[in-house]
Amino acid sequence: MSGRNSGSHHPSHLVENPELHWSEEHDLPVEGAWRDPGPATGHAAGQDDHWDGQHYGEEAPYFDGAPLPSRRSTRVSKRIRRRRRTVVFFIVLALFAVVVFFVVQTVKPLLGGFQAADYPGPGTGSVQVVVPEGSSARSVAAELRTEDVVASEQSFLDALGVANGTGSLQPGSFKMRKQMKASDAVAVLLSKDAAKVHYAAVAQNLRMGETLAVLAKSTGIPLAEFDQLAKDPKAFGLPAKAKNLEGYLSPGEYRFAVELGAKAILTQMVDATKANLAKAGVTDPAEQYRDLTIASIIEFEGNEANYGKISGAIENRINNPNGETGGRLESDATVAYGLGIKTYNITDAQKADKKNPYNTFANPGLPAGPIGSPAVASIEAAAHPESNPYYFWVTVNLKTGETLYATTYAEHLKNVAKYTAWCQANASECK
């Protein structure tokens, strides 16, 4: 019999489990949603069969008693599968890297593009290459590449490594060719027969102590040895007024032979200064001392474009005791030297101190001696000052070197006001 009025009964071989629930993740019944309770279920045979409100015929769904997978067990299985896939991925990646490596190693010699550029040699022409003290292999390689001695820095570094010479580079001056084979360039630098030198770069108008420090660092000779010699100017043929070698250590780039001692090095620098003075027409030792003193002041007071005018103004001051400055030079640079400091700002108390032999505000005329080692341009300007009416000068822009001149003190004060304003706007430059 069939019909809706017959009641709602399950088939005799199916019974509803009161613990039935559905897995939202997999859309499946879990925990044995339907099971077979056996023949005695209390259901009438032949009644209209339905399951969860849906009609079924004799082909009703059937589930055995084994429970379906739980949500937890499903998650664990997925994690295991992911781990397996990850392991497989890394194994494949490692195998791929190994294959690529061996392919590159096999093909690289055939391509030749992986090798650093190198000249076939032997090279042409001649070039002098200087290796300064403490140079690294890479800095030497860069210099050789700049001079076109080698085709690439890497080719030189590779050849140096093959020769086990990375830590064997010595300072010196080396005669080389352009476009040499890298291994040939290495052979020249490592040769025991090459002329070795100490390279020293001495900037203009350094004070004597600064110059001696450069020499000691460049040559490896103890600073104390240079200091002791510099305090004995008579040993270098200097005039009686000279207290030391201040002003006589000519600036420039030097390549001292490694066998030279401190005395020979200082002699070479003093001789260079005497030669510069002679070229400027100053041969008398006393006049040379005066010239160096003025030249050293000029370099601190202005730039090269102003050397001639400043030299003329200095002569106007010290040669005219009744002039605007009463015969006083009034240079901040000389006062600072006497105090052992470097500054553009000198206090009134410092300017009034007559005990400072380099105080040109309190003492008329030139200071006790040079305040640095001047270069050729300032020596020339001191020997041949420009004739002008000026007594005053002030650099109103320390970056550009712009310098203003005046014949009277009143005019000078206006120029000083411009310098003061510039310093207020550029405080870090006016220390």
Short mmCIF file of N, CA, C and O in Angstrom, two decimals, residues 44-102:
data_model
loop_
_atom_site.label_atom_id
_atom_site.label_comp_id
_atom_site.label_asym_id
_atom_site.label_seq_id
_atom_site.Cartn_x
_atom_site.Cartn_y
_atom_site.Cartn_z
N ALA A 44 6.52 -1.51 10.77
CA ALA A 44 5.58 -2.37 10.02
C ALA A 44 6.04 -2.55 8.61
O ALA A 44 6.34 -1.57 7.94
N ALA A 45 6.09 -3.82 8.19
CA ALA A 45 6.51 -4.10 6.82
C ALA A 45 5.47 -3.65 5.84
O ALA A 45 4.29 -3.75 6.09
N GLY A 46 5.96 -3.19 4.71
CA GLY A 46 5.05 -2.78 3.64
C GLY A 46 4.54 -1.40 3.76
O GLY A 46 3.78 -0.96 2.92
N GLN A 47 4.80 -0.76 4.88
CA GLN A 47 4.35 0.63 4.99
C GLN A 47 5.16 1.52 4.06
O GLN A 47 6.26 1.21 3.66
N ASP A 48 4.53 2.68 3.82
CA ASP A 48 5.22 3.64 2.94
C ASP A 48 6.57 4.02 3.55
O ASP A 48 6.66 4.38 4.72
N ASP A 49 7.63 3.87 2.75
CA ASP A 49 8.99 4.12 3.25
C ASP A 49 9.42 5.56 2.88
O ASP A 49 9.20 6.01 1.78
N HIS A 50 9.99 6.20 3.85
CA HIS A 50 10.64 7.49 3.53
C HIS A 50 11.78 7.73 4.51
O HIS A 50 11.83 7.16 5.59
N TRP A 51 12.71 8.62 4.04
CA TRP A 51 13.91 8.91 4.87
C TRP A 51 14.12 10.41 4.88
O TRP A 51 14.30 11.06 3.87
N ASP A 52 13.95 10.94 6.06
CA ASP A 52 14.12 12.38 6.24
C ASP A 52 13.17 13.15 5.36
O ASP A 52 13.53 14.11 4.70
N GLY A 53 11.93 12.62 5.32
CA GLY A 53 10.90 13.36 4.59
C GLY A 53 10.91 13.09 3.12
O GLY A 53 10.09 13.63 2.40
N GLN A 54 11.84 12.26 2.58
CA GLN A 54 11.90 11.97 1.15
C GLN A 54 11.46 10.54 0.92
O GLN A 54 11.83 9.65 1.69
N HIS A 55 10.68 10.30 -0.09
CA HIS A 55 10.16 8.95 -0.37
C HIS A 55 11.19 8.14 -1.12
O HIS A 55 11.92 8.64 -1.95
N TYR A 56 11.23 6.88 -0.77
CA TYR A 56 12.11 5.96 -1.44
C TYR A 56 11.34 4.72 -1.78
O TYR A 56 10.40 4.34 -1.08
N GLY A 57 11.74 4.06 -2.78
CA GLY A 57 11.13 2.78 -3.13
C GLY A 57 11.86 1.68 -2.43
O GLY A 57 12.45 1.86 -1.38
N GLU A 58 11.85 0.56 -3.00
CA GLU A 58 12.50 -0.59 -2.39
C GLU A 58 14.02 -0.44 -2.40
O GLU A 58 14.70 -1.07 -1.63
N GLU A 59 14.57 0.41 -3.28
CA GLU A 59 16.02 0.62 -3.35
C GLU A 59 16.43 1.71 -2.34
O GLU A 59 16.93 2.76 -2.68
N ALA A 60 16.20 1.50 -1.07
CA ALA A 60 16.52 2.49 -0.02
C ALA A 60 18.02 2.51 0.22
O ALA A 60 18.69 1.50 0.06
N PRO A 61 18.59 3.67 0.63
CA PRO A 61 20.02 3.73 0.89
C PRO A 61 20.39 2.84 2.05
O PRO A 61 19.62 2.68 2.99
N TYR A 62 21.57 2.25 1.96
CA TYR A 62 21.99 1.32 2.98
C TYR A 62 23.44 1.62 3.35
O TYR A 62 24.29 1.82 2.47
N PHE A 63 23.74 1.69 4.61
CA PHE A 63 25.08 1.89 5.14
C PHE A 63 25.41 0.78 6.09
O PHE A 63 24.58 0.41 6.93
N ASP A 64 26.63 0.24 5.94
CA ASP A 64 26.98 -0.82 6.89
C ASP A 64 27.38 -0.19 8.22
O ASP A 64 27.39 1.01 8.38
N GLY A 65 27.73 -0.98 9.14
CA GLY A 65 28.00 -0.49 10.49
C GLY A 65 29.35 0.18 10.65
O GLY A 65 29.62 0.75 11.69
N ALA A 66 30.31 0.16 9.66
CA ALA A 66 31.63 0.77 9.81
C ALA A 66 31.55 2.29 9.79
O ALA A 66 30.95 2.86 8.88
N PRO A 67 32.17 2.99 10.75
CA PRO A 67 32.08 4.47 10.79
C PRO A 67 32.89 5.11 9.68
O PRO A 67 33.93 4.62 9.30
N LEU A 68 32.39 6.21 9.11
CA LEU A 68 33.11 6.98 8.09
C LEU A 68 34.20 7.83 8.77
O LEU A 68 34.15 8.07 9.98
N PRO A 69 35.18 8.32 7.96
CA PRO A 69 36.29 9.10 8.55
C PRO A 69 35.80 10.34 9.29
O PRO A 69 34.89 11.02 8.82
N SER A 70 36.44 10.64 10.40
CA SER A 70 36.07 11.83 11.19
C SER A 70 36.73 13.07 10.60
O SER A 70 37.65 12.99 9.79
N ARG A 71 36.29 14.24 11.07
CA ARG A 71 36.89 15.49 10.62
C ARG A 71 38.36 15.59 11.01
O ARG A 71 39.22 16.03 10.26
N ARG A 72 38.72 15.13 12.20
CA ARG A 72 40.10 15.20 12.68
C ARG A 72 41.01 14.33 11.83
O ARG A 72 42.10 14.75 11.42
N SER A 73 40.54 13.08 11.56
CA SER A 73 41.38 12.18 10.77
C SER A 73 41.58 12.71 9.35
O SER A 73 42.62 12.53 8.74
N THR A 74 40.58 13.41 8.83
CA THR A 74 40.70 13.99 7.49
C THR A 74 41.77 15.08 7.46
O THR A 74 42.57 15.18 6.55
N ARG A 75 41.78 15.94 8.52
CA ARG A 75 42.78 17.00 8.59
C ARG A 75 44.18 16.43 8.69
O ARG A 75 45.11 16.92 8.06
N VAL A 76 44.37 15.41 9.50
CA VAL A 76 45.69 14.79 9.65
C VAL A 76 46.17 14.23 8.32
O VAL A 76 47.32 14.39 7.92
N SER A 77 45.27 13.59 7.57
CA SER A 77 45.64 13.03 6.27
C SER A 77 46.07 14.12 5.30
O SER A 77 47.03 13.96 4.54
N LYS A 78 45.40 15.25 5.33
CA LYS A 78 45.76 16.34 4.43
C LYS A 78 47.15 16.90 4.77
O LYS A 78 47.92 17.21 3.89
N ARG A 79 47.48 17.00 6.09
CA ARG A 79 48.79 17.48 6.48
C ARG A 79 49.89 16.55 6.00
O ARG A 79 50.94 16.96 5.53
N ILE A 80 49.64 15.27 6.13
CA ILE A 80 50.63 14.29 5.68
C ILE A 80 50.86 14.39 4.19
O ILE A 80 52.00 14.36 3.71
N ARG A 81 49.74 14.58 3.43
CA ARG A 81 49.90 14.69 1.98
C ARG A 81 50.67 15.96 1.60
O ARG A 81 51.49 15.95 0.69
N ARG A 82 50.43 17.06 2.33
CA ARG A 82 51.16 18.30 2.05
C ARG A 82 52.64 18.14 2.32
O ARG A 82 53.49 18.61 1.58
N ARG A 83 52.98 17.48 3.44
CA ARG A 83 54.39 17.26 3.76
C ARG A 83 55.06 16.43 2.69
O ARG A 83 56.20 16.70 2.30
N ARG A 84 54.38 15.42 2.22
CA ARG A 84 54.97 14.59 1.18
C ARG A 84 55.22 15.38 -0.09
O ARG A 84 56.27 15.25 -0.73
N ARG A 85 54.25 16.24 -0.44
CA ARG A 85 54.42 17.05 -1.64
C ARG A 85 55.59 18.02 -1.48
O ARG A 85 56.36 18.26 -2.42
N THR A 86 55.77 18.62 -0.26
CA THR A 86 56.87 19.55 -0.01
C THR A 86 58.22 18.86 -0.13
O THR A 86 59.15 19.36 -0.75
N VAL A 87 58.32 17.68 0.46
CA VAL A 87 59.57 16.91 0.39
C VAL A 87 59.92 16.58 -1.05
O VAL A 87 61.06 16.74 -1.49
N VAL A 88 58.92 16.15 -1.80
CA VAL A 88 59.14 15.80 -3.21
C VAL A 88 59.59 17.03 -3.99
O VAL A 88 60.50 16.96 -4.82
N PHE A 89 58.99 18.21 -3.69
CA PHE A 89 59.34 19.45 -4.39
C PHE A 89 60.81 19.81 -4.18
O PHE A 89 61.53 20.12 -5.12
N PHE A 90 61.28 19.74 -2.92
CA PHE A 90 62.66 20.10 -2.63
C PHE A 90 63.65 19.10 -3.21
O PHE A 90 64.75 19.45 -3.61
N ILE A 91 63.27 17.85 -3.25
CA ILE A 91 64.14 16.85 -3.87
C ILE A 91 64.31 17.14 -5.35
O ILE A 91 65.42 17.12 -5.89
N VAL A 92 63.19 17.46 -6.02
CA VAL A 92 63.24 17.78 -7.45
C VAL A 92 64.06 19.04 -7.68
O VAL A 92 64.88 19.13 -8.60
N LEU A 93 63.88 20.06 -6.80
CA LEU A 93 64.62 21.31 -6.94
C LEU A 93 66.12 21.08 -6.79
O LEU A 93 66.94 21.63 -7.53
N ALA A 94 66.52 20.27 -5.80
CA ALA A 94 67.93 19.98 -5.59
C ALA A 94 68.53 19.26 -6.78
O ALA A 94 69.65 19.57 -7.22
N LEU A 95 67.80 18.31 -7.33
CA LEU A 95 68.29 17.58 -8.50
C LEU A 95 68.47 18.53 -9.68
O LEU A 95 69.44 18.44 -10.43
N PHE A 96 67.52 19.48 -9.82
CA PHE A 96 67.58 20.43 -10.91
C PHE A 96 68.82 21.33 -10.77
O PHE A 96 69.53 21.61 -11.74
N ALA A 97 69.11 21.78 -9.54
CA ALA A 97 70.28 22.64 -9.30
C ALA A 97 71.57 21.90 -9.62
O ALA A 97 72.50 22.48 -10.19
N VAL A 98 71.63 20.64 -9.25
CA VAL A 98 72.83 19.85 -9.54
C VAL A 98 73.04 19.72 -11.05
O VAL A 98 74.16 19.88 -11.56
N VAL A 99 71.95 19.48 -11.76
CA VAL A 99 72.05 19.34 -13.21
C VAL A 99 72.52 20.65 -13.85
O VAL A 99 73.40 20.66 -14.72
N VAL A 100 71.95 21.79 -13.40
CA VAL A 100 72.33 23.09 -13.94
C VAL A 100 73.81 23.37 -13.68
O VAL A 100 74.54 23.88 -14.54
N PHE A 101 74.29 23.04 -12.48
CA PHE A 101 75.69 23.29 -12.13
C PHE A 101 76.63 22.54 -13.07
O PHE A 101 77.58 23.11 -13.61
N PHE A 102 76.34 21.28 -13.28
CA PHE A 102 77.22 20.49 -14.14
C PHE A 102 77.14 20.93 -15.60
O PHE A 102 78.13 20.92 -16.32
#
